[in-house]
Structures are given as C-alpha cells and as structure tokens.
JSON list of C-alpha atoms in Angstrom, two decimals:
[
{"chain": "A", "resi": 14, "resn": "MET", "atom": "CA", "xyz": [39.17, 20.76, 5.29]},
{"chain": "A", "resi": 15, "resn": "VAL", "atom": "CA", "xyz": [42.10, 21.88, 3.12]},
{"chain": "A", "resi": 16, "resn": "GLU", "atom": "CA", "xyz": [39.64, 23.39, 0.64]},
{"chain": "A", "resi": 17, "resn": "GLU", "atom": "CA", "xyz": [37.98, 25.30, 3.47]},
{"chain": "A", "resi": 18, "resn": "GLN", "atom": "CA", "xyz": [41.34, 26.75, 4.57]},
{"chain": "A", "resi": 19, "resn": "ARG", "atom": "CA", "xyz": [42.23, 27.70, 1.00]},
{"chain": "A", "resi": 20, "resn": "ARG", "atom": "CA", "xyz": [38.90, 29.48, 0.60]},
{"chain": "A", "resi": 21, "resn": "ARG", "atom": "CA", "xyz": [39.42, 31.25, 3.92]},
{"chain": "A", "resi": 22, "resn": "VAL", "atom": "CA", "xyz": [42.78, 32.61, 2.75]},
{"chain": "A", "resi": 23, "resn": "GLU", "atom": "CA", "xyz": [41.35, 33.65, -0.63]},
{"chain": "A", "resi": 24, "resn": "ASP", "atom": "CA", "xyz": [38.39, 35.41, 0.99]},
{"chain": "A", "resi": 25, "resn": "GLN", "atom": "CA", "xyz": [40.60, 37.38, 3.38]},
{"chain": "A", "resi": 26, "resn": "MET", "atom": "CA", "xyz": [43.01, 38.32, 0.59]},
{"chain": "A", "resi": 27, "resn": "THR", "atom": "CA", "xyz": [40.19, 39.38, -1.74]},
{"chain": "A", "resi": 28, "resn": "LYS", "atom": "CA", "xyz": [38.66, 41.54, 0.98]},
{"chain": "A", "resi": 29, "resn": "MET", "atom": "CA", "xyz": [42.01, 43.18, 1.64]},
{"chain": "A", "resi": 30, "resn": "VAL", "atom": "CA", "xyz": [42.79, 43.77, -2.05]},
{"chain": "A", "resi": 31, "resn": "GLU", "atom": "CA", "xyz": [39.35, 45.33, -2.55]},
{"chain": "A", "resi": 32, "resn": "GLU", "atom": "CA", "xyz": [39.85, 47.64, 0.42]},
{"chain": "A", "resi": 33, "resn": "ILE", "atom": "CA", "xyz": [43.30, 48.78, -0.72]},
{"chain": "A", "resi": 34, "resn": "ASP", "atom": "CA", "xyz": [42.07, 49.24, -4.28]},
{"chain": "A", "resi": 35, "resn": "LYS", "atom": "CA", "xyz": [39.07, 51.33, -3.24]},
{"chain": "A", "resi": 36, "resn": "THR", "atom": "CA", "xyz": [41.00, 53.37, -0.69]},
{"chain": "A", "resi": 37, "resn": "TYR", "atom": "CA", "xyz": [44.22, 54.08, -2.60]},
{"chain": "A", "resi": 38, "resn": "LEU", "atom": "CA", "xyz": [44.90, 52.44, -5.94]},
{"chain": "A", "resi": 39, "resn": "ARG", "atom": "CA", "xyz": [41.71, 53.45, -7.71]},
{"chain": "A", "resi": 40, "resn": "LYS", "atom": "CA", "xyz": [42.29, 57.14, -6.93]},
{"chain": "A", "resi": 41, "resn": "MET", "atom": "CA", "xyz": [45.86, 56.80, -8.16]},
{"chain": "A", "resi": 42, "resn": "GLN", "atom": "CA", "xyz": [44.58, 55.17, -11.34]},
{"chain": "A", "resi": 43, "resn": "GLY", "atom": "CA", "xyz": [42.15, 58.03, -11.93]},
{"chain": "A", "resi": 44, "resn": "ASP", "atom": "CA", "xyz": [44.92, 60.56, -11.32]},
{"chain": "A", "resi": 45, "resn": "MET", "atom": "CA", "xyz": [47.14, 58.69, -13.79]},
{"chain": "A", "resi": 46, "resn": "HIS", "atom": "CA", "xyz": [44.48, 58.80, -16.51]},
{"chain": "A", "resi": 47, "resn": "ARG", "atom": "CA", "xyz": [43.70, 62.48, -15.94]},
{"chain": "A", "resi": 48, "resn": "CYS", "atom": "CA", "xyz": [47.42, 63.27, -16.07]},
{"chain": "A", "resi": 49, "resn": "ALA", "atom": "CA", "xyz": [47.88, 61.21, -19.25]},
{"chain": "A", "resi": 50, "resn": "ALA", "atom": "CA", "xyz": [44.90, 62.95, -20.87]},
{"chain": "A", "resi": 51, "resn": "ALA", "atom": "CA", "xyz": [46.46, 66.32, -20.07]},
{"chain": "A", "resi": 52, "resn": "CYS", "atom": "CA", "xyz": [49.69, 65.15, -21.71]},
{"chain": "A", "resi": 53, "resn": "CYS", "atom": "CA", "xyz": [47.79, 64.17, -24.85]},
{"chain": "A", "resi": 54, "resn": "ASP", "atom": "CA", "xyz": [45.84, 67.43, -24.88]},
{"chain": "A", "resi": 55, "resn": "ASN", "atom": "CA", "xyz": [49.02, 69.52, -24.92]},
{"chain": "A", "resi": 56, "resn": "GLN", "atom": "CA", "xyz": [49.41, 70.50, -28.58]},
{"chain": "A", "resi": 57, "resn": "THR", "atom": "CA", "xyz": [52.88, 71.95, -28.02]},
{"chain": "A", "resi": 58, "resn": "TYR", "atom": "CA", "xyz": [54.37, 68.59, -27.04]},
{"chain": "A", "resi": 59, "resn": "SER", "atom": "CA", "xyz": [56.27, 66.44, -29.52]},
{"chain": "A", "resi": 60, "resn": "VAL", "atom": "CA", "xyz": [55.37, 62.76, -29.88]},
{"chain": "A", "resi": 61, "resn": "GLN", "atom": "CA", "xyz": [58.32, 61.83, -27.66]},
{"chain": "A", "resi": 62, "resn": "LYS", "atom": "CA", "xyz": [57.39, 64.43, -25.04]},
{"chain": "A", "resi": 63, "resn": "VAL", "atom": "CA", "xyz": [53.79, 63.12, -24.91]},
{"chain": "A", "resi": 64, "resn": "HIS", "atom": "CA", "xyz": [55.07, 59.56, -24.55]},
{"chain": "A", "resi": 65, "resn": "SER", "atom": "CA", "xyz": [57.45, 60.57, -21.76]},
{"chain": "A", "resi": 66, "resn": "CYS", "atom": "CA", "xyz": [54.75, 62.61, -20.03]},
{"chain": "A", "resi": 67, "resn": "VAL", "atom": "CA", "xyz": [52.27, 59.69, -20.13]},
{"chain": "A", "resi": 68, "resn": "GLU", "atom": "CA", "xyz": [54.94, 57.32, -18.81]},
{"chain": "A", "resi": 69, "resn": "ASN", "atom": "CA", "xyz": [55.67, 59.69, -15.92]},
{"chain": "A", "resi": 70, "resn": "CYS", "atom": "CA", "xyz": [51.94, 59.83, -15.11]},
{"chain": "A", "resi": 71, "resn": "GLY", "atom": "CA", "xyz": [51.88, 56.06, -14.64]},
{"chain": "A", "resi": 72, "resn": "ALA", "atom": "CA", "xyz": [55.01, 55.81, -12.49]},
{"chain": "A", "resi": 73, "resn": "PRO", "atom": "CA", "xyz": [53.39, 56.42, -9.07]},
{"chain": "A", "resi": 74, "resn": "LEU", "atom": "CA", "xyz": [50.65, 53.84, -9.69]},
{"chain": "A", "resi": 75, "resn": "ASN", "atom": "CA", "xyz": [53.17, 51.30, -10.99]},
{"chain": "A", "resi": 76, "resn": "LYS", "atom": "CA", "xyz": [55.36, 51.76, -7.91]},
{"chain": "A", "resi": 77, "resn": "ALA", "atom": "CA", "xyz": [52.36, 51.43, -5.60]},
{"chain": "A", "resi": 78, "resn": "GLN", "atom": "CA", "xyz": [51.12, 48.29, -7.36]},
{"chain": "A", "resi": 79, "resn": "GLN", "atom": "CA", "xyz": [54.61, 46.75, -7.21]},
{"chain": "A", "resi": 80, "resn": "TYR", "atom": "CA", "xyz": [54.76, 47.51, -3.50]},
{"chain": "A", "resi": 81, "resn": "VAL", "atom": "CA", "xyz": [51.35, 45.91, -2.86]},
{"chain": "A", "resi": 82, "resn": "GLN", "atom": "CA", "xyz": [52.19, 42.86, -4.97]},
{"chain": "A", "resi": 83, "resn": "GLY", "atom": "CA", "xyz": [55.55, 42.45, -3.21]},
{"chain": "A", "resi": 84, "resn": "GLU", "atom": "CA", "xyz": [53.92, 42.55, 0.22]},
{"chain": "A", "resi": 85, "resn": "PHE", "atom": "CA", "xyz": [51.31, 39.98, -0.78]},
{"chain": "A", "resi": 86, "resn": "GLU", "atom": "CA", "xyz": [53.98, 37.70, -2.25]},
{"chain": "A", "resi": 87, "resn": "ARG", "atom": "CA", "xyz": [56.05, 38.01, 0.92]},
{"chain": "A", "resi": 88, "resn": "VAL", "atom": "CA", "xyz": [53.24, 36.88, 3.23]},
{"chain": "A", "resi": 89, "resn": "GLN", "atom": "CA", "xyz": [52.05, 34.20, 0.80]},
{"chain": "A", "resi": 90, "resn": "ASN", "atom": "CA", "xyz": [55.59, 32.79, 0.68]},
{"chain": "A", "resi": 91, "resn": "ARG", "atom": "CA", "xyz": [55.56, 32.74, 4.46]},
{"chain": "A", "resi": 92, "resn": "LEU", "atom": "CA", "xyz": [52.33, 30.71, 4.43]},
{"chain": "A", "resi": 93, "resn": "GLN", "atom": "CA", "xyz": [53.75, 28.32, 1.83]},
{"chain": "A", "resi": 94, "resn": "ARG", "atom": "CA", "xyz": [56.92, 27.81, 3.87]},
{"chain": "A", "resi": 95, "resn": "CYS", "atom": "CA", "xyz": [54.84, 27.04, 6.96]},
{"chain": "A", "resi": 96, "resn": "VAL", "atom": "CA", "xyz": [52.72, 24.46, 5.10]},
{"chain": "A", "resi": 97, "resn": "MET", "atom": "CA", "xyz": [55.87, 22.94, 3.56]},
{"chain": "A", "resi": 98, "resn": "GLU", "atom": "CA", "xyz": [57.33, 22.66, 7.06]},
{"chain": "A", "resi": 99, "resn": "CYS", "atom": "CA", "xyz": [54.18, 20.77, 8.13]},
{"chain": "A", "resi": 100, "resn": "ASN", "atom": "CA", "xyz": [54.62, 18.46, 5.17]},
{"chain": "A", "resi": 101, "resn": "ASP", "atom": "CA", "xyz": [58.30, 17.87, 5.98]},
{"chain": "A", "resi": 102, "resn": "LYS", "atom": "CA", "xyz": [57.52, 17.07, 9.62]},
{"chain": "A", "resi": 103, "resn": "ILE", "atom": "CA", "xyz": [54.95, 14.49, 8.57]},
{"chain": "A", "resi": 104, "resn": "LYS", "atom": "CA", "xyz": [57.33, 12.92, 6.06]},
{"chain": "A", "resi": 105, "resn": "ASP", "atom": "CA", "xyz": [60.04, 12.74, 8.73]},
{"chain": "A", "resi": 106, "resn": "HIS", "atom": "CA", "xyz": [57.73, 10.79, 11.05]},
{"chain": "A", "resi": 107, "resn": "MET", "atom": "CA", "xyz": [56.15, 8.54, 8.47]},
{"chain": "A", "resi": 108, "resn": "GLY", "atom": "CA", "xyz": [57.97, 5.31, 7.77]},
{"chain": "A", "resi": 109, "resn": "PRO", "atom": "CA", "xyz": [58.54, 3.80, 4.32]},
{"chain": "A", "resi": 110, "resn": "ASN", "atom": "CA", "xyz": [55.39, 1.63, 4.36]},
{"chain": "A", "resi": 111, "resn": "PRO", "atom": "CA", "xyz": [52.77, 3.25, 6.61]},
{"chain": "A", "resi": 112, "resn": "THR", "atom": "CA", "xyz": [49.55, 1.45, 7.38]},
{"chain": "A", "resi": 113, "resn": "GLN", "atom": "CA", "xyz": [46.25, 3.05, 6.43]},
{"chain": "A", "resi": 114, "resn": "SER", "atom": "CA", "xyz": [45.60, 4.02, 10.05]},
{"chain": "A", "resi": 115, "resn": "GLU", "atom": "CA", "xyz": [49.04, 5.69, 10.19]},
{"chain": "A", "resi": 116, "resn": "VAL", "atom": "CA", "xyz": [48.31, 7.52, 6.94]},
{"chain": "A", "resi": 117, "resn": "ASP", "atom": "CA", "xyz": [44.99, 8.70, 8.38]},
{"chain": "A", "resi": 118, "resn": "LYS", "atom": "CA", "xyz": [46.69, 9.89, 11.57]},
{"chain": "A", "resi": 119, "resn": "PHE", "atom": "CA", "xyz": [49.44, 11.68, 9.64]},
{"chain": "A", "resi": 120, "resn": "SER", "atom": "CA", "xyz": [46.87, 13.28, 7.35]},
{"chain": "A", "resi": 121, "resn": "ALA", "atom": "CA", "xyz": [44.97, 14.58, 10.36]},
{"chain": "A", "resi": 122, "resn": "ASP", "atom": "CA", "xyz": [48.22, 15.86, 11.89]},
{"chain": "A", "resi": 123, "resn": "PHE", "atom": "CA", "xyz": [49.10, 17.62, 8.65]},
{"chain": "A", "resi": 124, "resn": "GLU", "atom": "CA", "xyz": [45.67, 19.26, 8.48]},
{"chain": "A", "resi": 125, "resn": "LYS", "atom": "CA", "xyz": [46.01, 20.50, 12.07]},
{"chain": "A", "resi": 126, "resn": "CYS", "atom": "CA", "xyz": [49.44, 21.92, 11.32]},
{"chain": "A", "resi": 127, "resn": "ALA", "atom": "CA", "xyz": [48.34, 23.52, 8.05]},
{"chain": "A", "resi": 128, "resn": "THR", "atom": "CA", "xyz": [45.27, 25.00, 9.74]},
{"chain": "A", "resi": 129, "resn": "LYS", "atom": "CA", "xyz": [47.56, 26.55, 12.34]},
{"chain": "A", "resi": 130, "resn": "CYS", "atom": "CA", "xyz": [49.59, 28.06, 9.49]},
{"chain": "A", "resi": 131, "resn": "VAL", "atom": "CA", "xyz": [46.44, 29.54, 7.96]},
{"chain": "A", "resi": 132, "resn": "ASP", "atom": "CA", "xyz": [45.35, 30.87, 11.37]},
{"chain": "A", "resi": 133, "resn": "THR", "atom": "CA", "xyz": [48.72, 32.58, 11.82]},
{"chain": "A", "resi": 134, "resn": "TYR", "atom": "CA", "xyz": [48.57, 33.94, 8.28]},
{"chain": "A", "resi": 135, "resn": "CYS", "atom": "CA", "xyz": [45.05, 35.30, 8.68]},
{"chain": "A", "resi": 136, "resn": "ASP", "atom": "CA", "xyz": [46.06, 36.88, 11.99]},
{"chain": "A", "resi": 137, "resn": "LEU", "atom": "CA", "xyz": [48.88, 38.72, 10.17]},
{"chain": "A", "resi": 138, "resn": "LEU", "atom": "CA", "xyz": [46.66, 40.23, 7.50]},
{"chain": "A", "resi": 139, "resn": "PRO", "atom": "CA", "xyz": [45.05, 43.07, 9.52]},
{"chain": "A", "resi": 140, "resn": "ALA", "atom": "CA", "xyz": [48.50, 44.36, 10.57]},
{"chain": "A", "resi": 141, "resn": "LEU", "atom": "CA", "xyz": [49.75, 43.99, 7.00]},
{"chain": "A", "resi": 142, "resn": "GLU", "atom": "CA", "xyz": [46.75, 45.92, 5.69]},
{"chain": "A", "resi": 143, "resn": "LYS", "atom": "CA", "xyz": [47.33, 48.68, 8.24]},
{"chain": "A", "resi": 144, "resn": "THR", "atom": "CA", "xyz": [51.02, 48.93, 7.28]},
{"chain": "A", "resi": 145, "resn": "MET", "atom": "CA", "xyz": [50.24, 48.93, 3.57]},
{"chain": "A", "resi": 146, "resn": "LYS", "atom": "CA", "xyz": [47.65, 51.68, 4.00]},
{"chain": "A", "resi": 147, "resn": "LYS", "atom": "CA", "xyz": [50.15, 53.72, 5.99]},
{"chain": "A", "resi": 148, "resn": "VAL", "atom": "CA", "xyz": [52.78, 53.33, 3.27]},
{"chain": "A", "resi": 149, "resn": "LEU", "atom": "CA", "xyz": [50.31, 53.99, 0.45]},
{"chain": "A", "resi": 150, "resn": "GLY", "atom": "CA", "xyz": [48.99, 57.04, 2.31]},
{"chain": "A", "resi": 151, "resn": "SER", "atom": "CA", "xyz": [52.47, 58.48, 2.61]},
{"chain": "A", "resi": 152, "resn": "LYS", "atom": "CA", "xyz": [53.75, 60.77, -0.11]},
{"chain": "A", "resi": 153, "resn": "GLN", "atom": "CA", "xyz": [56.36, 58.31, -1.40]},
{"chain": "A", "resi": 154, "resn": "PHE", "atom": "CA", "xyz": [54.27, 57.27, -4.43]},
{"chain": "A", "resi": 155, "resn": "GLU", "atom": "CA", "xyz": [53.67, 60.77, -5.76]}
]
C-alpha cells in the first residue's frame, strides 16, 4: 500500500515536471543556447566579455529552474510533514509493548492517515502546476 502511494506521487510529479519542461523550460534552454552561441560568435568580444555574455544568457533559465525546484520542495516538505504527523499520532497512541494485533491496527491506521496525506498532496498539484505556469509565463524570467 505504501509503495502504491509512493508510486502515485512519483507519477503525478513526473507528469507535472514533463509538462512544465515541455511548455516552458525547454524553450528557455534553447534560447539560452542560441544566446550563448551568439556570444561565442562575436569576434569583437574579449574572453571575459564572452564569459560574461554566456553567463547572462543562462540567468533566466537558472532562475526559472530554481523557482520550479523551490516550489516542488515546498509541497514535498508539506507531504513529509503530514506523514510525520501520522507517524507521531500512532506513536502517541501505541504503548511500550503493543501486541501484534495492536501493531496491525496501528499500521492500518498509519496507512489510512498517510493515504489521506497523499490524496491531499495530489489534489494540490493541479493548482500548483497552474500557478507555476502562470509565473513561468510571466516576463519575470527574461
């Protein structure tokens, strides 16, 4: 059951990353490489000027990738905190020497709680994707 939930989260995240990459980041990456090539093609530039030019070409993509990574980390931390809260609740209710039937019951309770966390997390992802696309589509990364 836990494996199934983990796979569900991974699948949703992968789908979202692919969509954001195809829609925004890949174009930015192409723009960065074309810009960097133009820097290198400029025969009037000094070595330092070419280096600075290439660095500037990569800045928008780097900022966009940092933004995306930060948003993913934020929601993943939220999921982890929820699952840790489930774990803490179970530990609070479990005595020092639980019987096997108590362990089984607590394990089932934990799985229900963790599944609820995953459900909440997966429900958040479409809104997160929409927000990220809106931010990435704005001119702030140019």
